[in-house]
PDB file of C-alpha atoms in Angstrom:
ATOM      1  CA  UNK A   1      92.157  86.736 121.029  1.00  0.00           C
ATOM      2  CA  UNK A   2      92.234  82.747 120.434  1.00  0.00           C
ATOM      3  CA  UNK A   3      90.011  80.586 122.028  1.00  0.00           C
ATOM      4  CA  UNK A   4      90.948  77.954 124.504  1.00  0.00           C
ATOM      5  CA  UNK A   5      89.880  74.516 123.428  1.00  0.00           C
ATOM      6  CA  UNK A   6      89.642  70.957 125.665  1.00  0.00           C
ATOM      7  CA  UNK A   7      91.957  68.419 125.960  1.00  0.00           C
ATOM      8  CA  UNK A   8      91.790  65.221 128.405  1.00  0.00           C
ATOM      9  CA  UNK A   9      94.559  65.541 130.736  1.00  0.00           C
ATOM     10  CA  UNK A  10      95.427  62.776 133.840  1.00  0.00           C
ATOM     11  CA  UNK A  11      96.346  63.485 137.745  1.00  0.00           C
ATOM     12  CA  UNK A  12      98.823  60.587 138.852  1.00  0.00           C
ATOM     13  CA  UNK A  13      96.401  59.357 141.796  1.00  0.00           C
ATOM     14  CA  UNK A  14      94.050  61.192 144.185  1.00  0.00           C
ATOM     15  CA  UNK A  15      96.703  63.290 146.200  1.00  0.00           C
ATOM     16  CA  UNK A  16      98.151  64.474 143.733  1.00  0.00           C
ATOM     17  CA  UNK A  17      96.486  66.456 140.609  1.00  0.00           C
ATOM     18  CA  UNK A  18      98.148  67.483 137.450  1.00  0.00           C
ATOM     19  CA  UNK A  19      96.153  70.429 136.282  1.00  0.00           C
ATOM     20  CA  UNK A  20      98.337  70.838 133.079  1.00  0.00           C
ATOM     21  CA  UNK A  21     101.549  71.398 131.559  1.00  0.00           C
ATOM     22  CA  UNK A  22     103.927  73.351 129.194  1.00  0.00           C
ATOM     23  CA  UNK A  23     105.312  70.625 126.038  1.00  0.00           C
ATOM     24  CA  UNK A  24     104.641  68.684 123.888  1.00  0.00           C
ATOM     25  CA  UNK A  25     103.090  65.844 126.993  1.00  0.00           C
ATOM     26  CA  UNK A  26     103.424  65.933 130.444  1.00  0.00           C
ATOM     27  CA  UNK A  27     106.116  63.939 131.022  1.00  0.00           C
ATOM     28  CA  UNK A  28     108.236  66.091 128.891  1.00  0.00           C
ATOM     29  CA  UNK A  29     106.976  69.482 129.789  1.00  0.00           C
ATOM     30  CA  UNK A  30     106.619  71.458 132.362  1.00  0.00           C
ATOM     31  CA  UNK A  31     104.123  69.968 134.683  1.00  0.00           C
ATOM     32  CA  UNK A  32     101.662  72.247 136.474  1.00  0.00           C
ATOM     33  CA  UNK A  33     100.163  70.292 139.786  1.00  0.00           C
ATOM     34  CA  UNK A  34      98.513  70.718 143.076  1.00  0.00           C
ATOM     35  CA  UNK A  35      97.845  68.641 146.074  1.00  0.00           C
ATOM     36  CA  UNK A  36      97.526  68.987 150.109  1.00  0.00           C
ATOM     37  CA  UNK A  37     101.664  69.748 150.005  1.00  0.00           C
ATOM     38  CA  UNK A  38     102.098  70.750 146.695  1.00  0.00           C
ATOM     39  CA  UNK A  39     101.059  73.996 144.904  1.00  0.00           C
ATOM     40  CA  UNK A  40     103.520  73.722 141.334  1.00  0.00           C
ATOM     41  CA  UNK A  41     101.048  76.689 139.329  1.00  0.00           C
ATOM     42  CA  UNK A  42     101.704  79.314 137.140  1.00  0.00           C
ATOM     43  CA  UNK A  43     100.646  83.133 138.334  1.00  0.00           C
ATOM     44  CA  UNK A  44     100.792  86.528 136.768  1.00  0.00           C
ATOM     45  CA  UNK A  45      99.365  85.036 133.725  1.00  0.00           C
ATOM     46  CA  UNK A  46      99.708  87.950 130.731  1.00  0.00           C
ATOM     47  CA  UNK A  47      97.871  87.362 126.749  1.00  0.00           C
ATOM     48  CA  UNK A  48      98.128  89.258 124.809  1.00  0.00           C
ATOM     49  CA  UNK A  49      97.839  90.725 121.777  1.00  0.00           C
ATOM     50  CA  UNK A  50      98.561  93.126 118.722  1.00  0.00           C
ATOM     51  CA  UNK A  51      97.198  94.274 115.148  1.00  0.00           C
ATOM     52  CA  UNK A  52      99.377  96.143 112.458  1.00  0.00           C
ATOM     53  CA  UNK A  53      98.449  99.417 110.997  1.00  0.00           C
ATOM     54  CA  UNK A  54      99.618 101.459 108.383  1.00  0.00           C
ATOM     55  CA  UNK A  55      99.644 105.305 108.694  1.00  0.00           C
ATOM     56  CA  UNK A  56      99.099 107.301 105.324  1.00  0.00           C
ATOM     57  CA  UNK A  57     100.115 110.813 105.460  1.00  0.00           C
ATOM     58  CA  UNK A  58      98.037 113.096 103.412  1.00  0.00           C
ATOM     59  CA  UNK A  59      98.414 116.742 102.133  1.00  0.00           C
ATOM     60  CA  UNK A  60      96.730 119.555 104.935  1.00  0.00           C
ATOM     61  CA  UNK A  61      93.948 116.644 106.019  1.00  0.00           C
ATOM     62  CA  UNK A  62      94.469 113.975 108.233  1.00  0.00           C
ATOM     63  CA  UNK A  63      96.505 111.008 107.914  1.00  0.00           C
ATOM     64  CA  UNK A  64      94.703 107.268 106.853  1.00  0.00           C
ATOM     65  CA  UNK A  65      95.057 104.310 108.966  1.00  0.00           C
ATOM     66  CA  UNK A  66      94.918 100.983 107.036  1.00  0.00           C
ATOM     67  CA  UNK A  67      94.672  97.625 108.555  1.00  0.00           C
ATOM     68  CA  UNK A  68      97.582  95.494 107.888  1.00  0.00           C
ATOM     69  CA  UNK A  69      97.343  92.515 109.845  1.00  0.00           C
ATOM     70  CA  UNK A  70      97.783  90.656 113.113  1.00  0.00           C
ATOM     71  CA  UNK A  71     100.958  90.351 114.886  1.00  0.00           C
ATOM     72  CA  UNK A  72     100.807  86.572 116.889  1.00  0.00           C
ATOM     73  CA  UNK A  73      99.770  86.791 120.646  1.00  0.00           C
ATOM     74  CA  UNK A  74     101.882  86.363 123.214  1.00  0.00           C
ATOM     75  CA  UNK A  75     101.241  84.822 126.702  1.00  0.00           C
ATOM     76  CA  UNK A  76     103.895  85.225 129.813  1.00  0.00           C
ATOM     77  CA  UNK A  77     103.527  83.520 133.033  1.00  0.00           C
ATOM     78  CA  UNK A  78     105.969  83.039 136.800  1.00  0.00           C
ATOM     79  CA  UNK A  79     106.223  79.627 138.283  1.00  0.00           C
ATOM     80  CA  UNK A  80     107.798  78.901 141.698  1.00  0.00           C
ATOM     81  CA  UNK A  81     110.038  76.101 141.567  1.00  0.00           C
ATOM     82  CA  UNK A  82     111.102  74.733 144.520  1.00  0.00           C
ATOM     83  CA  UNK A  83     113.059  71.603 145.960  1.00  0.00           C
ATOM     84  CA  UNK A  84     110.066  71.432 148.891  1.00  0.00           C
ATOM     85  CA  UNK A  85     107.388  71.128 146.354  1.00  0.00           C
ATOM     86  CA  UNK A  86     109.212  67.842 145.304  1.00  0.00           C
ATOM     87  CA  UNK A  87     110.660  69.166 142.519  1.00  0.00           C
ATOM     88  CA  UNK A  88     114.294  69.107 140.990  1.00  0.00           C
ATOM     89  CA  UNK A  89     114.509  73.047 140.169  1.00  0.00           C
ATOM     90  CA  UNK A  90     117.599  72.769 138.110  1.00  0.00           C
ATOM     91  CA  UNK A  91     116.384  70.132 136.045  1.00  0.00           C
ATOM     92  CA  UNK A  92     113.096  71.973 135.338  1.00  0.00           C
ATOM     93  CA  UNK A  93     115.020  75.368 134.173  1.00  0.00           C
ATOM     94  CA  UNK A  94     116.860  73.025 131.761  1.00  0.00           C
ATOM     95  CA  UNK A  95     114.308  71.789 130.349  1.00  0.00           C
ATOM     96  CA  UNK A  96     113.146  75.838 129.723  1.00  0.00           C
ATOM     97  CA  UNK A  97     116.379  76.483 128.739  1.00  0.00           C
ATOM     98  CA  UNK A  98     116.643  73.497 125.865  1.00  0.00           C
ATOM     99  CA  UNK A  99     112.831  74.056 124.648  1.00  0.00           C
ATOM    100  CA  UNK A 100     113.844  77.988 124.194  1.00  0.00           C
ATOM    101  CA  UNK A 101     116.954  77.317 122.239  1.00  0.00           C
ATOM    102  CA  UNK A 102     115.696  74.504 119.836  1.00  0.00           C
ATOM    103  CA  UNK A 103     113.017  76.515 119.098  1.00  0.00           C
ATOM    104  CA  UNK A 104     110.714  73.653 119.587  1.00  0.00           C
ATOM    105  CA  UNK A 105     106.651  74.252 119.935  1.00  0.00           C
ATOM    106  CA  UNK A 106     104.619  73.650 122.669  1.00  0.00           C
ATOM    107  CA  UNK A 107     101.575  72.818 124.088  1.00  0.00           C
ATOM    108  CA  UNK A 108      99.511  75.232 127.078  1.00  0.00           C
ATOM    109  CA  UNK A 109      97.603  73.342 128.741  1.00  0.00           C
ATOM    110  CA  UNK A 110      96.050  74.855 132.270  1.00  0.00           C
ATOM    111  CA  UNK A 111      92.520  73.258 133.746  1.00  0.00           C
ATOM    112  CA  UNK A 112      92.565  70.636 131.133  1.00  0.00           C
ATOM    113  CA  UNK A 113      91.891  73.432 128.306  1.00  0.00           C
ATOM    114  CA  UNK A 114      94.428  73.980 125.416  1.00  0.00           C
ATOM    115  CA  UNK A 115      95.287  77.832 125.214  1.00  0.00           C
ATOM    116  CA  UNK A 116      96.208  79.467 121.723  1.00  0.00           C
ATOM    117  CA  UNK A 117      94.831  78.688 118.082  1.00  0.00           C
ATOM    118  CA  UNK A 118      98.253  75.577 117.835  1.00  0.00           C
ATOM    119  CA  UNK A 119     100.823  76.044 120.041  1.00  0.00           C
ATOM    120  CA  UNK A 120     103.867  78.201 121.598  1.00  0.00           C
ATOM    121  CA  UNK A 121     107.334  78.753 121.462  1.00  0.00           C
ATOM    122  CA  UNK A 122     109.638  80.234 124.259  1.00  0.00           C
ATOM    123  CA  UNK A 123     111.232  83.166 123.316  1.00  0.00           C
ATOM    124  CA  UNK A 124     112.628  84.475 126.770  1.00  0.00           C
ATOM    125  CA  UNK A 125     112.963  83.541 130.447  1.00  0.00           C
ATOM    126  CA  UNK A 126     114.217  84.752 133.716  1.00  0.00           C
ATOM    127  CA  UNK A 127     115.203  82.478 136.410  1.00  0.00           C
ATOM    128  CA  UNK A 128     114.827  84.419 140.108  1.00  0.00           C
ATOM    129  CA  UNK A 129     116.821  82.110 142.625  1.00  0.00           C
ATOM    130  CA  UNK A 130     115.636  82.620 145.894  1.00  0.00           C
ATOM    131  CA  UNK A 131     117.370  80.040 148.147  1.00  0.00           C
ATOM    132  CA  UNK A 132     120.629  77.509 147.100  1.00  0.00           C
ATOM    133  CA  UNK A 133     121.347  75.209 149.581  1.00  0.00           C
ATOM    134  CA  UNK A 134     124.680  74.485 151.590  1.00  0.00           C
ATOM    135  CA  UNK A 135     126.191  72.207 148.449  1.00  0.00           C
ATOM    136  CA  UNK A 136     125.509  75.843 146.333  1.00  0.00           C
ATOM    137  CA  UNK A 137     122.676  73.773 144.368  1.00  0.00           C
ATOM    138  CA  UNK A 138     119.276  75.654 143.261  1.00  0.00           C
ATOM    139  CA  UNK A 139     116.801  75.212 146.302  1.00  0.00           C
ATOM    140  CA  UNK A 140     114.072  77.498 145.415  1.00  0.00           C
ATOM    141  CA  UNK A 141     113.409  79.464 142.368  1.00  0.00           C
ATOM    142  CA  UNK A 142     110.898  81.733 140.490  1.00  0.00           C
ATOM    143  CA  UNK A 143     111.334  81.531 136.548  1.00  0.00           C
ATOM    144  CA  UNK A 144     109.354  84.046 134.227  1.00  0.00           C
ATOM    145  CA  UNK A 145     108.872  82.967 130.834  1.00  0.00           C
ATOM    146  CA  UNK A 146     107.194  84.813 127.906  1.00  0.00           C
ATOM    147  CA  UNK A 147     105.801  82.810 125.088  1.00  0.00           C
ATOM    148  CA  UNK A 148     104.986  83.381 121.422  1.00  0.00           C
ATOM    149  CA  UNK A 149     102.383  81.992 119.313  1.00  0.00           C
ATOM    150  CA  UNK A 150     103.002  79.656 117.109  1.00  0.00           C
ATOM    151  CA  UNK A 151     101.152  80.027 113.548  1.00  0.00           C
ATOM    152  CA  UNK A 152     100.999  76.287 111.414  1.00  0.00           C
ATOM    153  CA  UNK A 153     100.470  77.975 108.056  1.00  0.00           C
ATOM    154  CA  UNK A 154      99.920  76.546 104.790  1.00  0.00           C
ATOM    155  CA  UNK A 155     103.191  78.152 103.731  1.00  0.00           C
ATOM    156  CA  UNK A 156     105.164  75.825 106.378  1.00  0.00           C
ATOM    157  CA  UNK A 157     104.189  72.822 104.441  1.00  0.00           C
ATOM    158  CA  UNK A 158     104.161  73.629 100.697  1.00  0.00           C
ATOM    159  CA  UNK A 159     108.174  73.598  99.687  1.00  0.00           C
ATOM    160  CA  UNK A 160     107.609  70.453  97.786  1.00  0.00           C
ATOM    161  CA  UNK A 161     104.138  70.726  96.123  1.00  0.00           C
ATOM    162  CA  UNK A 162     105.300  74.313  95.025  1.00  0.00           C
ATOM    163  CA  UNK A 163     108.668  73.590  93.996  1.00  0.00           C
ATOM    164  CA  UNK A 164     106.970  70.839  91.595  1.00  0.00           C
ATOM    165  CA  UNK A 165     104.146  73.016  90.612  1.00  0.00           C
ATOM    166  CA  UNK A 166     106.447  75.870  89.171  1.00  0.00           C
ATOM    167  CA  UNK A 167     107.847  74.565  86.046  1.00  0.00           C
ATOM    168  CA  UNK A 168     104.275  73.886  84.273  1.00  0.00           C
ATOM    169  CA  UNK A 169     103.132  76.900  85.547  1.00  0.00           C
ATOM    170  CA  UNK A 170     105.943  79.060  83.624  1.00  0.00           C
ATOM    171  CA  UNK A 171     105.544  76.940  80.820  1.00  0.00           C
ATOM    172  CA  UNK A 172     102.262  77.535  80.240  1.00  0.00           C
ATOM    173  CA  UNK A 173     102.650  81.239  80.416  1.00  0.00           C
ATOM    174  CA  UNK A 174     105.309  80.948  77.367  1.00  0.00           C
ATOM    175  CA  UNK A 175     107.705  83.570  76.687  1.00  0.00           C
ATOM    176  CA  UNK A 176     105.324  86.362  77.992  1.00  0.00           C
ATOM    177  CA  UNK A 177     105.134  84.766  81.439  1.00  0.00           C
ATOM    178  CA  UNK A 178     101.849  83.783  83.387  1.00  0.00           C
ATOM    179  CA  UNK A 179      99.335  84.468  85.131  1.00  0.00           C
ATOM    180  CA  UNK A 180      98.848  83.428  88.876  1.00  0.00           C
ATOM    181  CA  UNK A 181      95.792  83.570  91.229  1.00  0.00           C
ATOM    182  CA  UNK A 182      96.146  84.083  94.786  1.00  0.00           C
ATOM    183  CA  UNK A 183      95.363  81.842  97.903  1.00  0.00           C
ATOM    184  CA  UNK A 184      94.363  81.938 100.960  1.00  0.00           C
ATOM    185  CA  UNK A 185      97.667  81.684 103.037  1.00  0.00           C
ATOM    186  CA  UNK A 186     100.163  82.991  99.732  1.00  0.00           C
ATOM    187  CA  UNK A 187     102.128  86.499 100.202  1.00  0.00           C
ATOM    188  CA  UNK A 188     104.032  87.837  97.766  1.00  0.00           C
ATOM    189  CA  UNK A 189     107.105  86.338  99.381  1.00  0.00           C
ATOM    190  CA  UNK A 190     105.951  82.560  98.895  1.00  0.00           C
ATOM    191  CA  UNK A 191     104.674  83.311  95.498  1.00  0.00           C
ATOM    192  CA  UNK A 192     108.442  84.720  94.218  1.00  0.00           C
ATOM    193  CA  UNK A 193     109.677  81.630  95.900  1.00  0.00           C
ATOM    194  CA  UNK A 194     107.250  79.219  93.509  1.00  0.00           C
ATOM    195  CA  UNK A 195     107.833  80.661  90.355  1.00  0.00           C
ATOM    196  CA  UNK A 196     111.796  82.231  90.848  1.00  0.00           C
ATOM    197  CA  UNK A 197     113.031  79.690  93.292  1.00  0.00           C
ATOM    198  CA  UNK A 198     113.978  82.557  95.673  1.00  0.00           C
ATOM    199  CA  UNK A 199     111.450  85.409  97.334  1.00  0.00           C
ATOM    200  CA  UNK A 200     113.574  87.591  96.758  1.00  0.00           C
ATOM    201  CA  UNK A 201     112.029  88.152  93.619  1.00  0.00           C
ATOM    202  CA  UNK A 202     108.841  89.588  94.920  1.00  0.00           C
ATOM    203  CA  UNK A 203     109.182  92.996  94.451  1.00  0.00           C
ATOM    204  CA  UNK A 204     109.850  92.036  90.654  1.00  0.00           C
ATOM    205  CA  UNK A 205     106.282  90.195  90.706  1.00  0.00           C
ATOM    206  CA  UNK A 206     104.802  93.262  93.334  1.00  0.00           C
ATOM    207  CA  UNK A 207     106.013  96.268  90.260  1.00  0.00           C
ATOM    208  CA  UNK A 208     104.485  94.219  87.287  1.00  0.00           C
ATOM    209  CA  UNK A 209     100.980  94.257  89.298  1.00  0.00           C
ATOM    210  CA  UNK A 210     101.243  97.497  91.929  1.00  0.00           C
ATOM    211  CA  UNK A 211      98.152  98.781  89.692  1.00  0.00           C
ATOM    212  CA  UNK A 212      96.156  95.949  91.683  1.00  0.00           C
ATOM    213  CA  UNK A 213      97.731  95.400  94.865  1.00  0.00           C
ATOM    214  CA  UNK A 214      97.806  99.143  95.772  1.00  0.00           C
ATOM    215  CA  UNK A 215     100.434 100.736  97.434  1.00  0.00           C
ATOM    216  CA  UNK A 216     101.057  97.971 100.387  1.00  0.00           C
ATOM    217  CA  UNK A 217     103.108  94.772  99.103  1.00  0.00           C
ATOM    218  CA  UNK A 218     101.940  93.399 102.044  1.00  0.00           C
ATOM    219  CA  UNK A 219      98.105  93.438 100.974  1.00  0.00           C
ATOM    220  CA  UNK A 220      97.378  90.732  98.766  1.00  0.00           C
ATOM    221  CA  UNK A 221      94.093  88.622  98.630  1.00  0.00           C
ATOM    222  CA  UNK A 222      92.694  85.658  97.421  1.00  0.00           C
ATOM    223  CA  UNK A 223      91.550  85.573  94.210  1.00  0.00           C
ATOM    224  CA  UNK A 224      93.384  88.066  92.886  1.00  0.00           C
ATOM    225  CA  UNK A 225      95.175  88.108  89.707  1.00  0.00           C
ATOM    226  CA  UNK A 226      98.952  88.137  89.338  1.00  0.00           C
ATOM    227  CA  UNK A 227     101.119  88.226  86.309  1.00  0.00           C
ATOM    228  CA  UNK A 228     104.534  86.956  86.897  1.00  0.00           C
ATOM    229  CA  UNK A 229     107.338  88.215  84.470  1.00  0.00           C
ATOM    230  CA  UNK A 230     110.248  86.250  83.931  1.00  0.00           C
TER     231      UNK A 230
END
């Protein structure tokens, strides 16, 4: 499981502590505070996590299980928000609501440490409304929200560098293609996408080398040798 790391946060003065938040900052997250009259904290905190295995059955023997990777953690927590606690529980689902739909990622801090390896998106919530008041307006409510990692990969950032890297790299191959070496980060997806201009095309570049990847297109390493047909 990731490790928490530390990050400086503020309280606004000394009866009133912010002890963290969900976003990108404070002020546009969801703030998590405590004083003498306010307790704004998330409970029934959940991480979690998963790995990926493949199961290879064999003839009369037992089956293989082969390590295929780790699925990104997920964290879930319940938050009481309430108009009491000095807090405009409408507004604060909203803001839920907007960071789940644009798919934006976010920040956990709780206690002034960062949780996850980068950051979080929302993926689901569930708003429990305990009270309205007489106008029919939110008064108290408890909102669950489950949370997905977030992975910054060196695939989210190489569109242009690859795109410009492609053409040299066929044309050095010549009309028997070329040869590529894996990287830390590539799969066979990204690697189709560099040379073909679509991944699509991996399973053409995962047949011309299934004699060194094995039987999982999903195992590649670094360092490895690739041709890529044209």
């Amino acid at each position: 499981m990731a490790e928490g790391r530390s990050e400086g946060y503020e309280g606004s003065d000394d009866d009133v502590a912010l002890i963290g938040y969900l976003g990108k900052s404070a002020d546009d997250g969801i703030e998590f505070i405590v004083s003498r009259e306010v307790f704004r904290t998330p409970k029934n905190m959940q991480w979690s996590g998963s790995a990926r295995y493949a199961t290879h059955e064999r003839h009369n023997t037992h089956a293989l299980t082969e390590f295929t990777g780790l699925d990104p953690d997920r964290f879930s927590f319940d938050i009481l928000l309430a108009a009491e606690l000095g807090v405009d529980p409408l507004k604060e689902v909203v803001k839920i609501w907007d960071f789940e739909r644009s798919g934006e990622a976010l920040g956990l801090v709780i206690g002034g440490k960062a949780y996850g390896k980068y950051r979080w998106t929302i993926t689901d919530h569930k708003t429990k409304m305990e009270y309205m008041d007489g106008l029919g307006d939110m008064y108290a409510v408890e909102v669950s929200v489950d949370l997905l990692e977030y992975m910054k990969g060196e695939t989210h950032n190489a569109g242009n560098t690859a795109k410009a890297k492609a053409p040299a790299a066929s044309a050095a191959g010549g009309t028997g293609g070329t040869v590529y070496t894996v990287k830390k980060g590539d799969n066979l997806w990204t690697i189709a996408k560099k040379f073909y201009g679509s991944g699509a095309g991996y399973i053409k570049i995962y047949e011309a080398n299934r004699d060194v990847i094995g039987g999982s297109p999903n195992l590649i390493y670094p360092g490895q040798v690739f041709k890529i047909p044209q």
